[in-house]
């Protein structure tokens, strides 16, 4: 496994953790904390998508 693949796997693990935390907070009635984790998850997803695209572009060249 390459270094970049390990980094992307770590990012997806963080996304899974953030999503689970958001679900837990929403289910306990803590909407503000749930929203914070949801927004964080979306931001990490966008960054992971950008990183994945950059890595693919570098592989093609």
mmCIF file of N, CA, C and O in Angstrom:
data_model
loop_
_atom_site.group_PDB
_atom_site.id
_atom_site.type_symbol
_atom_site.label_atom_id
_atom_site.label_comp_id
_atom_site.label_asym_id
_atom_site.label_seq_id
_atom_site.Cartn_x
_atom_site.Cartn_y
_atom_site.Cartn_z
ATOM 1 N N UNK A 1 0.837 -1.178 0.000
ATOM 2 C CA UNK A 1 0.000 0.000 0.000
ATOM 3 C C UNK A 1 0.886 1.248 0.000
ATOM 4 O O UNK A 1 1.807 1.371 0.792
ATOM 5 N N UNK A 2 0.592 2.166 -0.896
ATOM 6 C CA UNK A 2 1.398 3.369 -1.011
ATOM 7 C C UNK A 2 1.052 4.355 0.105
ATOM 8 O O UNK A 2 0.007 4.260 0.741
ATOM 9 N N UNK A 3 1.941 5.309 0.285
ATOM 10 C CA UNK A 3 1.762 6.307 1.332
ATOM 11 C C UNK A 3 0.480 7.115 1.113
ATOM 12 O O UNK A 3 -0.263 7.381 2.058
ATOM 13 N N UNK A 4 0.201 7.493 -0.128
ATOM 14 C CA UNK A 4 -0.997 8.286 -0.407
ATOM 15 C C UNK A 4 -2.266 7.493 -0.140
ATOM 16 O O UNK A 4 -3.250 8.054 0.334
ATOM 17 N N UNK A 5 -2.242 6.206 -0.416
ATOM 18 C CA UNK A 5 -3.416 5.382 -0.149
ATOM 19 C C UNK A 5 -3.654 5.253 1.348
ATOM 20 O O UNK A 5 -4.798 5.241 1.801
ATOM 21 N N UNK A 6 -2.584 5.173 2.124
ATOM 22 C CA UNK A 6 -2.719 5.113 3.579
ATOM 23 C C UNK A 6 -3.325 6.405 4.109
ATOM 24 O O UNK A 6 -4.160 6.385 5.010
ATOM 25 N N UNK A 7 -2.898 7.527 3.550
ATOM 26 C CA UNK A 7 -3.434 8.820 3.973
ATOM 27 C C UNK A 7 -4.922 8.899 3.654
ATOM 28 O O UNK A 7 -5.727 9.325 4.490
ATOM 29 N N UNK A 8 -5.305 8.483 2.456
ATOM 30 C CA UNK A 8 -6.724 8.517 2.094
ATOM 31 C C UNK A 8 -7.542 7.571 2.964
ATOM 32 O O UNK A 8 -8.662 7.900 3.354
ATOM 33 N N UNK A 9 -6.998 6.417 3.302
ATOM 34 C CA UNK A 9 -7.696 5.506 4.209
ATOM 35 C C UNK A 9 -7.887 6.149 5.576
ATOM 36 O O UNK A 9 -8.944 5.993 6.194
ATOM 37 N N UNK A 10 -6.902 6.866 6.045
ATOM 38 C CA UNK A 10 -7.020 7.559 7.327
ATOM 39 C C UNK A 10 -8.097 8.631 7.263
ATOM 40 O O UNK A 10 -8.873 8.803 8.209
ATOM 41 N N UNK A 11 -8.145 9.342 6.154
ATOM 42 C CA UNK A 11 -9.161 10.380 5.988
ATOM 43 C C UNK A 11 -10.551 9.770 6.017
ATOM 44 O O UNK A 11 -11.460 10.284 6.671
ATOM 45 N N UNK A 12 -10.736 8.647 5.331
ATOM 46 C CA UNK A 12 -12.063 8.012 5.321
ATOM 47 C C UNK A 12 -12.430 7.487 6.696
ATOM 48 O O UNK A 12 -13.602 7.494 7.085
ATOM 49 N N UNK A 13 -11.451 7.075 7.491
ATOM 50 C CA UNK A 13 -11.726 6.652 8.865
ATOM 51 C C UNK A 13 -12.222 7.828 9.704
ATOM 52 O O UNK A 13 -13.147 7.686 10.510
ATOM 53 N N UNK A 14 -11.607 8.983 9.514
ATOM 54 C CA UNK A 14 -12.045 10.186 10.231
ATOM 55 C C UNK A 14 -13.462 10.569 9.813
ATOM 56 O O UNK A 14 -14.287 10.953 10.650
ATOM 57 N N UNK A 15 -13.766 10.446 8.531
ATOM 58 C CA UNK A 15 -15.110 10.760 8.049
ATOM 59 C C UNK A 15 -16.138 9.833 8.689
ATOM 60 O O UNK A 15 -17.203 10.290 9.142
ATOM 61 N N UNK A 16 -15.825 8.563 8.766
ATOM 62 C CA UNK A 16 -16.740 7.607 9.397
ATOM 63 C C UNK A 16 -16.955 7.950 10.873
ATOM 64 O O UNK A 16 -18.087 7.970 11.359
ATOM 65 N N UNK A 17 -15.878 8.266 11.580
ATOM 66 C CA UNK A 17 -15.982 8.627 12.991
ATOM 67 C C UNK A 17 -16.833 9.879 13.165
ATOM 68 O O UNK A 17 -17.718 9.931 14.039
ATOM 69 N N UNK A 18 -16.586 10.916 12.363
ATOM 70 C CA UNK A 18 -17.366 12.157 12.464
ATOM 71 C C UNK A 18 -18.841 11.910 12.186
ATOM 72 O O UNK A 18 -19.706 12.473 12.859
ATOM 73 N N UNK A 19 -19.125 11.079 11.205
ATOM 74 C CA UNK A 19 -20.523 10.774 10.883
ATOM 75 C C UNK A 19 -21.208 10.064 12.038
ATOM 76 O O UNK A 19 -22.339 10.402 12.411
ATOM 77 N N UNK A 20 -20.529 9.095 12.626
ATOM 78 C CA UNK A 20 -21.102 8.384 13.768
ATOM 79 C C UNK A 20 -21.314 9.319 14.956
ATOM 80 O O UNK A 20 -22.334 9.238 15.651
ATOM 81 N N UNK A 21 -20.368 10.215 15.201
ATOM 82 C CA UNK A 21 -20.528 11.173 16.296
ATOM 83 C C UNK A 21 -21.712 12.098 16.047
ATOM 84 O O UNK A 21 -22.475 12.411 16.966
ATOM 85 N N UNK A 22 -21.892 12.538 14.806
ATOM 86 C CA UNK A 22 -23.036 13.401 14.477
ATOM 87 C C UNK A 22 -24.342 12.659 14.731
ATOM 88 O O UNK A 22 -25.286 13.227 15.302
ATOM 89 N N UNK A 23 -24.414 11.403 14.345
ATOM 90 C CA UNK A 23 -25.623 10.612 14.571
ATOM 91 C C UNK A 23 -25.899 10.468 16.065
ATOM 92 O O UNK A 23 -27.041 10.611 16.522
ATOM 93 N N UNK A 24 -24.857 10.208 16.834
ATOM 94 C CA UNK A 24 -25.023 10.072 18.285
ATOM 95 C C UNK A 24 -25.532 11.368 18.893
ATOM 96 O O UNK A 24 -26.473 11.368 19.698
ATOM 97 N N UNK A 25 -24.947 12.495 18.518
ATOM 98 C CA UNK A 25 -25.383 13.775 19.085
ATOM 99 C C UNK A 25 -26.818 14.104 18.683
ATOM 100 O O UNK A 25 -27.605 14.584 19.502
ATOM 101 N N UNK A 26 -27.167 13.864 17.408
ATOM 102 C CA UNK A 26 -28.544 14.135 16.981
ATOM 103 C C UNK A 26 -29.534 13.242 17.722
ATOM 104 O O UNK A 26 -30.607 13.686 18.103
ATOM 105 N N UNK A 27 -29.170 11.979 17.937
ATOM 106 C CA UNK A 27 -30.089 11.065 18.605
ATOM 107 C C UNK A 27 -30.277 11.419 20.085
ATOM 108 O O UNK A 27 -31.311 11.091 20.664
ATOM 109 N N UNK A 28 -29.313 12.088 20.678
ATOM 110 C CA UNK A 28 -29.427 12.500 22.083
ATOM 111 C C UNK A 28 -30.028 13.888 22.228
ATOM 112 O O UNK A 28 -30.127 14.405 23.349
ATOM 113 N N UNK A 29 -30.412 14.502 21.135
ATOM 114 C CA UNK A 29 -31.039 15.818 21.196
ATOM 115 C C UNK A 29 -30.068 16.978 21.261
ATOM 116 O O UNK A 29 -30.460 18.092 21.591
ATOM 117 N N UNK A 30 -28.813 16.727 20.964
ATOM 118 C CA UNK A 30 -27.805 17.795 20.966
ATOM 119 C C UNK A 30 -27.592 18.258 19.528
ATOM 120 O O UNK A 30 -26.601 17.918 18.882
ATOM 121 N N UNK A 31 -28.527 19.048 19.053
ATOM 122 C CA UNK A 31 -28.517 19.435 17.645
ATOM 123 C C UNK A 31 -27.294 20.262 17.275
ATOM 124 O O UNK A 31 -26.719 20.088 16.193
ATOM 125 N N UNK A 32 -26.883 21.172 18.154
ATOM 126 C CA UNK A 32 -25.747 22.047 17.822
ATOM 127 C C UNK A 32 -24.474 21.226 17.599
ATOM 128 O O UNK A 32 -23.748 21.445 16.619
ATOM 129 N N UNK A 33 -24.216 20.284 18.484
ATOM 130 C CA UNK A 33 -23.034 19.442 18.321
ATOM 131 C C UNK A 33 -23.162 18.564 17.075
ATOM 132 O O UNK A 33 -22.182 18.344 16.353
ATOM 133 N N UNK A 34 -24.365 18.069 16.812
ATOM 134 C CA UNK A 34 -24.590 17.265 15.610
ATOM 135 C C UNK A 34 -24.326 18.048 14.343
ATOM 136 O O UNK A 34 -23.724 17.535 13.395
ATOM 137 N N UNK A 35 -24.750 19.308 14.338
ATOM 138 C CA UNK A 35 -24.517 20.160 13.161
ATOM 139 C C UNK A 35 -23.027 20.412 12.980
ATOM 140 O O UNK A 35 -22.512 20.377 11.858
ATOM 141 N N UNK A 36 -22.324 20.656 14.076
ATOM 142 C CA UNK A 36 -20.874 20.899 13.982
ATOM 143 C C UNK A 36 -20.174 19.685 13.378
ATOM 144 O O UNK A 36 -19.337 19.821 12.473
ATOM 145 N N UNK A 37 -20.510 18.496 13.863
ATOM 146 C CA UNK A 37 -19.869 17.295 13.318
ATOM 147 C C UNK A 37 -20.292 17.045 11.869
ATOM 148 O O UNK A 37 -19.498 16.576 11.057
ATOM 149 N N UNK A 38 -21.539 17.354 11.538
ATOM 150 C CA UNK A 38 -22.003 17.166 10.163
ATOM 151 C C UNK A 38 -21.261 18.100 9.207
ATOM 152 O O UNK A 38 -20.813 17.675 8.136
ATOM 153 N N UNK A 39 -21.126 19.362 9.595
ATOM 154 C CA UNK A 39 -20.397 20.327 8.759
ATOM 155 C C UNK A 39 -18.937 19.903 8.635
ATOM 156 O O UNK A 39 -18.346 19.973 7.546
ATOM 157 N N UNK A 40 -18.348 19.438 9.732
ATOM 158 C CA UNK A 40 -16.963 18.958 9.684
ATOM 159 C C UNK A 40 -16.811 17.778 8.746
ATOM 160 O O UNK A 40 -15.844 17.687 7.989
ATOM 161 N N UNK A 41 -17.786 16.872 8.784
ATOM 162 C CA UNK A 41 -17.744 15.705 7.892
ATOM 163 C C UNK A 41 -17.815 16.126 6.440
ATOM 164 O O UNK A 41 -17.069 15.618 5.599
ATOM 165 N N UNK A 42 -18.700 17.070 6.134
ATOM 166 C CA UNK A 42 -18.832 17.546 4.749
ATOM 167 C C UNK A 42 -17.538 18.212 4.287
ATOM 168 O O UNK A 42 -17.075 17.966 3.162
ATOM 169 N N UNK A 43 -16.940 19.005 5.155
ATOM 170 C CA UNK A 43 -15.682 19.674 4.780
ATOM 171 C C UNK A 43 -14.571 18.656 4.536
ATOM 172 O O UNK A 43 -13.812 18.785 3.574
ATOM 173 N N UNK A 44 -14.494 17.644 5.385
ATOM 174 C CA UNK A 44 -13.469 16.614 5.205
ATOM 175 C C UNK A 44 -13.727 15.829 3.919
ATOM 176 O O UNK A 44 -12.789 15.475 3.204
ATOM 177 N N UNK A 45 -15.005 15.557 3.618
ATOM 178 C CA UNK A 45 -15.343 14.846 2.371
ATOM 179 C C UNK A 45 -14.895 15.649 1.147
ATOM 180 O O UNK A 45 -14.350 15.083 0.198
ATOM 181 N N UNK A 46 -15.130 16.939 1.181
ATOM 182 C CA UNK A 46 -14.713 17.790 0.054
ATOM 183 C C UNK A 46 -13.192 17.773 -0.085
ATOM 184 O O UNK A 46 -12.661 17.617 -1.192
ATOM 185 N N UNK A 47 -12.491 17.924 1.030
ATOM 186 C CA UNK A 47 -11.025 17.904 0.978
ATOM 187 C C UNK A 47 -10.492 16.551 0.510
ATOM 188 O O UNK A 47 -9.528 16.487 -0.253
ATOM 189 N N UNK A 48 -11.129 15.465 0.960
ATOM 190 C CA UNK A 48 -10.699 14.136 0.517
ATOM 191 C C UNK A 48 -10.938 13.950 -0.978
ATOM 192 O O UNK A 48 -10.118 13.349 -1.674
ATOM 193 N N UNK A 49 -12.051 14.463 -1.470
ATOM 194 C CA UNK A 49 -12.327 14.387 -2.904
ATOM 195 C C UNK A 49 -11.308 15.166 -3.719
ATOM 196 O O UNK A 49 -10.834 14.702 -4.762
ATOM 197 N N UNK A 50 -10.954 16.348 -3.229
ATOM 198 C CA UNK A 50 -9.947 17.159 -3.921
ATOM 199 C C UNK A 50 -8.597 16.443 -3.886
ATOM 200 O O UNK A 50 -7.893 16.375 -4.900
ATOM 201 N N UNK A 51 -8.227 15.898 -2.725
ATOM 202 C CA UNK A 51 -6.951 15.190 -2.611
ATOM 203 C C UNK A 51 -6.918 13.980 -3.532
ATOM 204 O O UNK A 51 -5.905 13.706 -4.184
ATOM 205 N N UNK A 52 -8.026 13.266 -3.604
ATOM 206 C CA UNK A 52 -8.097 12.096 -4.470
ATOM 207 C C UNK A 52 -7.927 12.500 -5.931
ATOM 208 O O UNK A 52 -7.226 11.830 -6.696
ATOM 209 N N UNK A 53 -8.548 13.590 -6.322
ATOM 210 C CA UNK A 53 -8.430 14.066 -7.705
ATOM 211 C C UNK A 53 -6.996 14.500 -7.999
ATOM 212 O O UNK A 53 -6.451 14.188 -9.057
ATOM 213 N N UNK A 54 -6.369 15.200 -7.070
ATOM 214 C CA UNK A 54 -4.983 15.646 -7.271
ATOM 215 C C UNK A 54 -4.059 14.446 -7.408
ATOM 216 O O UNK A 54 -3.177 14.415 -8.263
ATOM 217 N N UNK A 55 -4.274 13.431 -6.573
ATOM 218 C CA UNK A 55 -3.436 12.234 -6.642
ATOM 219 C C UNK A 55 -3.617 11.532 -7.985
ATOM 220 O O UNK A 55 -2.649 11.086 -8.593
ATOM 221 N N UNK A 56 -4.854 11.457 -8.466
ATOM 222 C CA UNK A 56 -5.090 10.816 -9.767
ATOM 223 C C UNK A 56 -4.434 11.587 -10.899
ATOM 224 O O UNK A 56 -3.895 11.004 -11.827
ATOM 225 N N UNK A 57 -4.498 12.927 -10.833
ATOM 226 C CA UNK A 57 -3.876 13.744 -11.879
ATOM 227 C C UNK A 57 -2.361 13.532 -11.883
ATOM 228 O O UNK A 57 -1.741 13.410 -12.936
ATOM 229 N N UNK A 58 -1.757 13.442 -10.699
ATOM 230 C CA UNK A 58 -0.315 13.233 -10.616
ATOM 231 C C UNK A 58 0.069 11.858 -11.166
ATOM 232 O O UNK A 58 1.127 11.710 -11.752
ATOM 233 N N UNK A 59 -0.790 10.850 -10.966
ATOM 234 C CA UNK A 59 -0.493 9.519 -11.484
ATOM 235 C C UNK A 59 -0.529 9.492 -13.010
ATOM 236 O O UNK A 59 0.200 8.751 -13.640
ATOM 237 N N UNK A 60 -1.412 10.314 -13.610
ATOM 238 C CA UNK A 60 -1.549 10.329 -15.055
ATOM 239 C C UNK A 60 -0.367 10.994 -15.749
ATOM 240 O O UNK A 60 -0.053 10.702 -16.900
ATOM 241 N N UNK A 61 0.315 11.893 -15.060
ATOM 242 C CA UNK A 61 1.423 12.617 -15.691
ATOM 243 C C UNK A 61 2.714 11.918 -15.499
ATOM 244 O O UNK A 61 3.203 11.196 -14.963
#
